[in-house]
Amino acid sequence: MGAAWDRLSPRQKSWMMAGTVALISLAAGYGLSQLGEGQGGASDAGGSATECEEVLYWYDPMVPGQHFDEPGKSPFMDMQLVPKCAGEEATAGVRIDPGLVQNFGIRTTEAEYGVLEPEITVTGVLAYNERDVAIVQPRAGGYVQRTYGRAPDDVVGRGAPLADILVPEWGGAQQEYLAVLNSGDEELAQAMRERMRLLGMPPGLISSVGRNGRPQSTITVTAPIGGAITSLGVRPGMTVMAGQTLAEITGFSPIWLEAAVPERQAATVRVGQPVSATLTAFPEERFSGPIIAILPSAQDASRTITVRAQLPNASGRLKPGMFAQVSLTPDTRRALLVPSEAVIRTGRRTIVMVKQDEGGFMPAEVRIGREAGGRTEVLAGLSAGDQVVTSGQFLLDSEASLTGLDVRPIDQADDASTGGEDAPATFGATGTIQSIANGSVTLRHGPVPRLDWPAMTMTFRTKSAAQMRGLETGDRVRFTFTQQDAGPRIESITRAGQ
């Protein structure tokens, strides 16, 4: 090749190079033209693929929550906005090839009615019985002669002596009473007994003076109830006044148990409900009693309410201040239940992934209630028989968010809170109002998978004229309906986006 090139003359070499350049330019132009045609075809194909009978809005798949009224370039990414077609909301949502369901570990469980028997376990503390409190006061002023060695927190029985008090003014009144008794004037004696009673002498002391014939100006103050001395304000030698508090005695049989119940479970407790408790001091025993009060305010720091129960304590083994583990069993009721692991709490709302058809899954908003034993009560948003995802639901939820799939509102599902097995099933769909007549509305709606209905236009009966108030022909709406002998009837209907 090199020897042949060397044999060419300079003019021949020039012509040869010019021809080569021309051939290269021709080939490049042809290739670019073919590439342009291919891209144009692909663009046309893409445009036809994304054509919709009705576009609800445009969105960026990377930011699906932001909707736009017109097509164009995304302000977030270097890409064109994608249209959201009418009817897509009623499709099966996230679709996964059946062969991949097992590989992804996706499992489903049927929502079903059952009895939820939650047992709430909380902490509690034993406390004095504040309804069994006695205030000890003298009926007359005097001097304390003896206090029997009592101290705060001593436990005393009913009638135990607390202090001896000398009351000087009683001596003179008793002497006069004895003189009247010796005179035999019964009328005057009765008046003297009334006077001594007003001076604060107990009836037993008055009878003792009359019987023994000797004055008794010292009285022994005793405990009116059995319990612990929670306050003691008397010492030997001190002077006391009538009505002065000498001691305060609080009972603890029965004893109070005060438990801290989380605020969200406040509705599950009631007065009279039984509770049981175990104490560290007696781990092998359980102590039971009824709830006697639910305190009216919640604790700011812990967001708990205080539930007060009453436990028998005749032996006095239970001491105020002891720590307890308290079990409360709320009333049981029949409810729609799903496994707790199926529930996804996003912060703004609670959703579950519902299986629509083979390979299809739809996020559905739910309202939940109590939880116990690994099961959660569904108050609204699901129907008995719905298949909810219990494993792999977070993967499906992420895929639904990336594709911009809307979450099914609560009002598009059967009413789980009042439905029961005997209530008619409620179905939901999205559609466009074609016409409104007296007692009916014609809708062009998307598929209803639970009834195997395709997208179509049909007429629904309305419950009342008030249902259609504010709606016009052409409005995009969400609606629920029931199947009846006279045909489908609208149960609720609202403008989409409201």
PDB file of N, CA, C and O in Angstrom, residues 336 352 354 356 362-367 378-384 386 407-419 424-429 450 478-482 491-492:
ATOM      1  N   LEU A 336     -63.351  -5.097  62.561  1.00  0.00           N
ATOM      2  CA  LEU A 336     -62.585  -5.529  61.395  1.00  0.00           C
ATOM      3  C   LEU A 336     -61.104  -5.447  61.741  1.00  0.00           C
ATOM      4  O   LEU A 336     -60.605  -4.398  62.155  1.00  0.00           O
ATOM      5  N   VAL A 352     -52.566   1.159  54.082  1.00  0.00           N
ATOM      6  CA  VAL A 352     -52.227  -0.250  53.876  1.00  0.00           C
ATOM      7  C   VAL A 352     -52.161  -0.463  52.366  1.00  0.00           C
ATOM      8  O   VAL A 352     -52.748   0.290  51.588  1.00  0.00           O
ATOM      9  N   VAL A 354     -53.344  -2.717  49.403  1.00  0.00           N
ATOM     10  CA  VAL A 354     -54.437  -3.647  49.140  1.00  0.00           C
ATOM     11  C   VAL A 354     -54.205  -4.319  47.792  1.00  0.00           C
ATOM     12  O   VAL A 354     -53.888  -3.655  46.797  1.00  0.00           O
ATOM     13  N   GLN A 356     -55.299  -5.737  44.430  1.00  0.00           N
ATOM     14  CA  GLN A 356     -56.437  -5.468  43.558  1.00  0.00           C
ATOM     15  C   GLN A 356     -56.775  -6.666  42.672  1.00  0.00           C
ATOM     16  O   GLN A 356     -57.869  -7.150  42.657  1.00  0.00           O
ATOM     17  N   MET A 362     -52.733  -1.505  45.459  1.00  0.00           N
ATOM     18  CA  MET A 362     -53.165  -0.120  45.562  1.00  0.00           C
ATOM     19  C   MET A 362     -52.995   0.361  47.006  1.00  0.00           C
ATOM     20  O   MET A 362     -53.468  -0.304  47.929  1.00  0.00           O
ATOM     21  N   PRO A 363     -52.339   1.525  47.243  1.00  0.00           N
ATOM     22  CA  PRO A 363     -52.297   2.075  48.599  1.00  0.00           C
ATOM     23  C   PRO A 363     -53.659   2.624  48.986  1.00  0.00           C
ATOM     24  O   PRO A 363     -54.305   3.321  48.210  1.00  0.00           O
ATOM     25  N   ALA A 364     -54.130   2.299  50.178  1.00  0.00           N
ATOM     26  CA  ALA A 364     -55.449   2.727  50.644  1.00  0.00           C
ATOM     27  C   ALA A 364     -55.315   3.342  52.031  1.00  0.00           C
ATOM     28  O   ALA A 364     -54.678   2.766  52.919  1.00  0.00           O
ATOM     29  N   GLU A 365     -55.907   4.523  52.202  1.00  0.00           N
ATOM     30  CA  GLU A 365     -55.888   5.169  53.502  1.00  0.00           C
ATOM     31  C   GLU A 365     -56.904   4.503  54.424  1.00  0.00           C
ATOM     32  O   GLU A 365     -58.016   4.171  54.006  1.00  0.00           O
ATOM     33  N   VAL A 366     -56.530   4.322  55.687  1.00  0.00           N
ATOM     34  CA  VAL A 366     -57.421   3.701  56.666  1.00  0.00           C
ATOM     35  C   VAL A 366     -57.406   4.519  57.949  1.00  0.00           C
ATOM     36  O   VAL A 366     -56.484   5.291  58.213  1.00  0.00           O
ATOM     37  N   ARG A 367     -58.449   4.337  58.744  1.00  0.00           N
ATOM     38  CA  ARG A 367     -58.500   4.912  60.093  1.00  0.00           C
ATOM     39  C   ARG A 367     -58.515   3.745  61.067  1.00  0.00           C
ATOM     40  O   ARG A 367     -59.375   2.862  60.979  1.00  0.00           O
ATOM     41  N   VAL A 378     -59.498  -1.802  62.371  1.00  0.00           N
ATOM     42  CA  VAL A 378     -59.703  -0.854  61.275  1.00  0.00           C
ATOM     43  C   VAL A 378     -61.109  -0.284  61.392  1.00  0.00           C
ATOM     44  O   VAL A 378     -62.100  -1.009  61.287  1.00  0.00           O
ATOM     45  N   LEU A 379     -61.202   1.024  61.607  1.00  0.00           N
ATOM     46  CA  LEU A 379     -62.492   1.683  61.778  1.00  0.00           C
ATOM     47  C   LEU A 379     -63.102   2.097  60.450  1.00  0.00           C
ATOM     48  O   LEU A 379     -64.322   2.161  60.309  1.00  0.00           O
ATOM     49  N   ALA A 380     -62.262   2.406  59.452  1.00  0.00           N
ATOM     50  CA  ALA A 380     -62.765   2.830  58.141  1.00  0.00           C
ATOM     51  C   ALA A 380     -61.649   2.674  57.123  1.00  0.00           C
ATOM     52  O   ALA A 380     -60.460   2.763  57.455  1.00  0.00           O
ATOM     53  N   GLY A 381     -62.030   2.451  55.858  1.00  0.00           N
ATOM     54  CA  GLY A 381     -61.057   2.377  54.783  1.00  0.00           C
ATOM     55  C   GLY A 381     -60.882   1.002  54.184  1.00  0.00           C
ATOM     56  O   GLY A 381     -60.293   0.865  53.118  1.00  0.00           O
ATOM     57  N   LEU A 382     -61.365  -0.050  54.850  1.00  0.00           N
ATOM     58  CA  LEU A 382     -61.253  -1.419  54.348  1.00  0.00           C
ATOM     59  C   LEU A 382     -62.589  -2.132  54.485  1.00  0.00           C
ATOM     60  O   LEU A 382     -63.467  -1.691  55.239  1.00  0.00           O
ATOM     61  N   SER A 383     -62.717  -3.234  53.787  1.00  0.00           N
ATOM     62  CA  SER A 383     -63.898  -4.086  53.893  1.00  0.00           C
ATOM     63  C   SER A 383     -63.460  -5.507  54.217  1.00  0.00           C
ATOM     64  O   SER A 383     -62.322  -5.899  53.935  1.00  0.00           O
ATOM     65  N   ALA A 384     -64.340  -6.260  54.824  1.00  0.00           N
ATOM     66  CA  ALA A 384     -64.056  -7.662  55.095  1.00  0.00           C
ATOM     67  C   ALA A 384     -63.773  -8.377  53.776  1.00  0.00           C
ATOM     68  O   ALA A 384     -64.505  -8.228  52.807  1.00  0.00           O
ATOM     69  N   ASP A 386     -60.938  -7.922  51.985  1.00  0.00           N
ATOM     70  CA  ASP A 386     -59.833  -7.247  51.296  1.00  0.00           C
ATOM     71  C   ASP A 386     -58.517  -7.922  51.656  1.00  0.00           C
ATOM     72  O   ASP A 386     -58.272  -8.260  52.822  1.00  0.00           O
ATOM     73  N   VAL A 407     -53.249   7.757  46.657  1.00  0.00           N
ATOM     74  CA  VAL A 407     -53.734   6.853  47.690  1.00  0.00           C
ATOM     75  C   VAL A 407     -55.261   6.842  47.662  1.00  0.00           C
ATOM     76  O   VAL A 407     -55.898   7.896  47.576  1.00  0.00           O
ATOM     77  N   ARG A 408     -55.853   5.647  47.728  1.00  0.00           N
ATOM     78  CA  ARG A 408     -57.314   5.545  47.727  1.00  0.00           C
ATOM     79  C   ARG A 408     -57.881   6.154  48.999  1.00  0.00           C
ATOM     80  O   ARG A 408     -57.511   5.759  50.108  1.00  0.00           O
ATOM     81  N   PRO A 409     -58.767   7.159  48.875  1.00  0.00           N
ATOM     82  CA  PRO A 409     -59.335   7.785  50.075  1.00  0.00           C
ATOM     83  C   PRO A 409     -60.210   6.813  50.853  1.00  0.00           C
ATOM     84  O   PRO A 409     -60.675   5.803  50.334  1.00  0.00           O
ATOM     85  N   ILE A 410     -60.464   7.168  52.106  1.00  0.00           N
ATOM     86  CA  ILE A 410     -61.276   6.316  52.967  1.00  0.00           C
ATOM     87  C   ILE A 410     -62.689   6.165  52.418  1.00  0.00           C
ATOM     88  O   ILE A 410     -63.286   5.088  52.486  1.00  0.00           O
ATOM     89  N   ASP A 411     -63.238   7.264  51.826  1.00  0.00           N
ATOM     90  CA  ASP A 411     -64.628   7.203  51.403  1.00  0.00           C
ATOM     91  C   ASP A 411     -64.848   6.365  50.154  1.00  0.00           C
ATOM     92  O   ASP A 411     -65.978   6.196  49.704  1.00  0.00           O
ATOM     93  N   GLN A 412     -63.763   5.798  49.564  1.00  0.00           N
ATOM     94  CA  GLN A 412     -63.932   4.918  48.413  1.00  0.00           C
ATOM     95  C   GLN A 412     -63.932   3.449  48.805  1.00  0.00           C
ATOM     96  O   GLN A 412     -63.985   2.570  47.953  1.00  0.00           O
ATOM     97  N   ALA A 413     -63.855   3.175  50.098  1.00  0.00           N
ATOM     98  CA  ALA A 413     -63.884   1.783  50.568  1.00  0.00           C
ATOM     99  C   ALA A 413     -65.172   1.539  51.314  1.00  0.00           C
ATOM    100  O   ALA A 413     -65.909   2.461  51.657  1.00  0.00           O
ATOM    101  N   ASP A 414     -65.444   0.275  51.592  1.00  0.00           N
ATOM    102  CA  ASP A 414     -66.621  -0.066  52.390  1.00  0.00           C
ATOM    103  C   ASP A 414     -66.466   0.519  53.772  1.00  0.00           C
ATOM    104  O   ASP A 414     -65.362   0.652  54.293  1.00  0.00           O
ATOM    105  N   ASP A 415     -67.579   0.862  54.388  1.00  0.00           N
ATOM    106  CA  ASP A 415     -67.569   1.419  55.736  1.00  0.00           C
ATOM    107  C   ASP A 415     -67.329   0.298  56.732  1.00  0.00           C
ATOM    108  O   ASP A 415     -68.229  -0.437  57.094  1.00  0.00           O
ATOM    109  N   ALA A 416     -66.071   0.175  57.204  1.00  0.00           N
ATOM    110  CA  ALA A 416     -65.713  -0.933  58.100  1.00  0.00           C
ATOM    111  C   ALA A 416     -66.224  -0.732  59.508  1.00  0.00           C
ATOM    112  O   ALA A 416     -66.367  -1.672  60.259  1.00  0.00           O
ATOM    113  N   SER A 417     -66.502   0.519  59.873  1.00  0.00           N
ATOM    114  CA  SER A 417     -66.909   0.753  61.254  1.00  0.00           C
ATOM    115  C   SER A 417     -68.339   0.360  61.515  1.00  0.00           C
ATOM    116  O   SER A 417     -68.705  -0.004  62.616  1.00  0.00           O
ATOM    117  N   THR A 418     -69.204   0.438  60.511  1.00  0.00           N
ATOM    118  CA  THR A 418     -70.599   0.106  60.739  1.00  0.00           C
ATOM    119  C   THR A 418     -71.113  -0.945  59.776  1.00  0.00           C
ATOM    120  O   THR A 418     -72.277  -1.310  59.811  1.00  0.00           O
ATOM    121  N   GLY A 419     -70.224  -1.427  58.879  1.00  0.00           N
ATOM    122  CA  GLY A 419     -70.678  -2.325  57.833  1.00  0.00           C
ATOM    123  C   GLY A 419     -71.194  -3.626  58.366  1.00  0.00           C
ATOM    124  O   GLY A 419     -72.345  -3.966  58.199  1.00  0.00           O
ATOM    125  N   PRO A 424     -74.993  -3.633  53.132  1.00  0.00           N
ATOM    126  CA  PRO A 424     -74.668  -3.749  51.712  1.00  0.00           C
ATOM    127  C   PRO A 424     -73.266  -3.261  51.420  1.00  0.00           C
ATOM    128  O   PRO A 424     -72.777  -2.309  52.043  1.00  0.00           O
ATOM    129  N   ALA A 425     -72.585  -3.919  50.472  1.00  0.00           N
ATOM    130  CA  ALA A 425     -71.222  -3.536  50.119  1.00  0.00           C
ATOM    131  C   ALA A 425     -71.221  -2.190  49.407  1.00  0.00           C
ATOM    132  O   ALA A 425     -72.141  -1.855  48.657  1.00  0.00           O
ATOM    133  N   THR A 426     -70.192  -1.412  49.661  1.00  0.00           N
ATOM    134  CA  THR A 426     -70.031  -0.102  49.047  1.00  0.00           C
ATOM    135  C   THR A 426     -68.807  -0.140  48.144  1.00  0.00           C
ATOM    136  O   THR A 426     -67.756  -0.652  48.530  1.00  0.00           O
ATOM    137  N   PHE A 427     -68.931   0.406  46.935  1.00  0.00           N
ATOM    138  CA  PHE A 427     -67.856   0.404  45.953  1.00  0.00           C
ATOM    139  C   PHE A 427     -67.515   1.844  45.597  1.00  0.00           C
ATOM    140  O   PHE A 427     -68.358   2.744  45.717  1.00  0.00           O
ATOM    141  N   GLY A 428     -66.285   2.058  45.175  1.00  0.00           N
ATOM    142  CA  GLY A 428     -65.847   3.410  44.853  1.00  0.00           C
ATOM    143  C   GLY A 428     -65.202   3.483  43.482  1.00  0.00           C
ATOM    144  O   GLY A 428     -64.668   2.499  42.967  1.00  0.00           O
ATOM    145  N   ALA A 429     -65.247   4.652  42.884  1.00  0.00           N
ATOM    146  CA  ALA A 429     -64.635   4.874  41.574  1.00  0.00           C
ATOM    147  C   ALA A 429     -64.458   6.374  41.375  1.00  0.00           C
ATOM    148  O   ALA A 429     -64.912   7.193  42.187  1.00  0.00           O
ATOM    149  N   ARG A 450     -63.506  -4.597  41.754  1.00  0.00           N
ATOM    150  CA  ARG A 450     -64.213  -5.531  42.645  1.00  0.00           C
ATOM    151  C   ARG A 450     -65.493  -6.063  42.012  1.00  0.00           C
ATOM    152  O   ARG A 450     -66.020  -7.095  42.435  1.00  0.00           O
ATOM    153  N   ARG A 478     -65.120  11.972  42.651  1.00  0.00           N
ATOM    154  CA  ARG A 478     -64.951  10.676  43.310  1.00  0.00           C
ATOM    155  C   ARG A 478     -66.308  10.318  43.902  1.00  0.00           C
ATOM    156  O   ARG A 478     -66.984  11.179  44.472  1.00  0.00           O
ATOM    157  N   PHE A 479     -66.696   9.052  43.805  1.00  0.00           N
ATOM    158  CA  PHE A 479     -68.013   8.682  44.307  1.00  0.00           C
ATOM    159  C   PHE A 479     -67.996   7.251  44.821  1.00  0.00           C
ATOM    160  O   PHE A 479     -67.144   6.432  44.441  1.00  0.00           O
ATOM    161  N   THR A 480     -68.931   6.971  45.719  1.00  0.00           N
ATOM    162  CA  THR A 480     -69.166   5.613  46.208  1.00  0.00           C
ATOM    163  C   THR A 480     -70.614   5.260  45.911  1.00  0.00           C
ATOM    164  O   THR A 480     -71.496   6.131  45.875  1.00  0.00           O
ATOM    165  N   PHE A 481     -70.871   3.961  45.716  1.00  0.00           N
ATOM    166  CA  PHE A 481     -72.223   3.541  45.385  1.00  0.00           C
ATOM    167  C   PHE A 481     -72.466   2.139  45.914  1.00  0.00           C
ATOM    168  O   PHE A 481     -71.530   1.391  46.240  1.00  0.00           O
ATOM    169  N   THR A 482     -73.739   1.793  46.026  1.00  0.00           N
ATOM    170  CA  THR A 482     -74.149   0.452  46.447  1.00  0.00           C
ATOM    171  C   THR A 482     -75.004  -0.169  45.349  1.00  0.00           C
ATOM    172  O   THR A 482     -75.681   0.531  44.589  1.00  0.00           O
ATOM    173  N   GLU A 491     -73.900   6.805  47.051  1.00  0.00           N
ATOM    174  CA  GLU A 491     -73.904   7.011  48.498  1.00  0.00           C
ATOM    175  C   GLU A 491     -73.178   8.300  48.876  1.00  0.00           C
ATOM    176  O   GLU A 491     -73.585   9.003  49.783  1.00  0.00           O
ATOM    177  N   SER A 492     -72.105   8.618  48.177  1.00  0.00           N
ATOM    178  CA  SER A 492     -71.385   9.874  48.411  1.00  0.00           C
ATOM    179  C   SER A 492     -70.715  10.267  47.108  1.00  0.00           C
ATOM    180  O   SER A 492     -70.300   9.409  46.307  1.00  0.00           O
TER     181      SER A 492
END
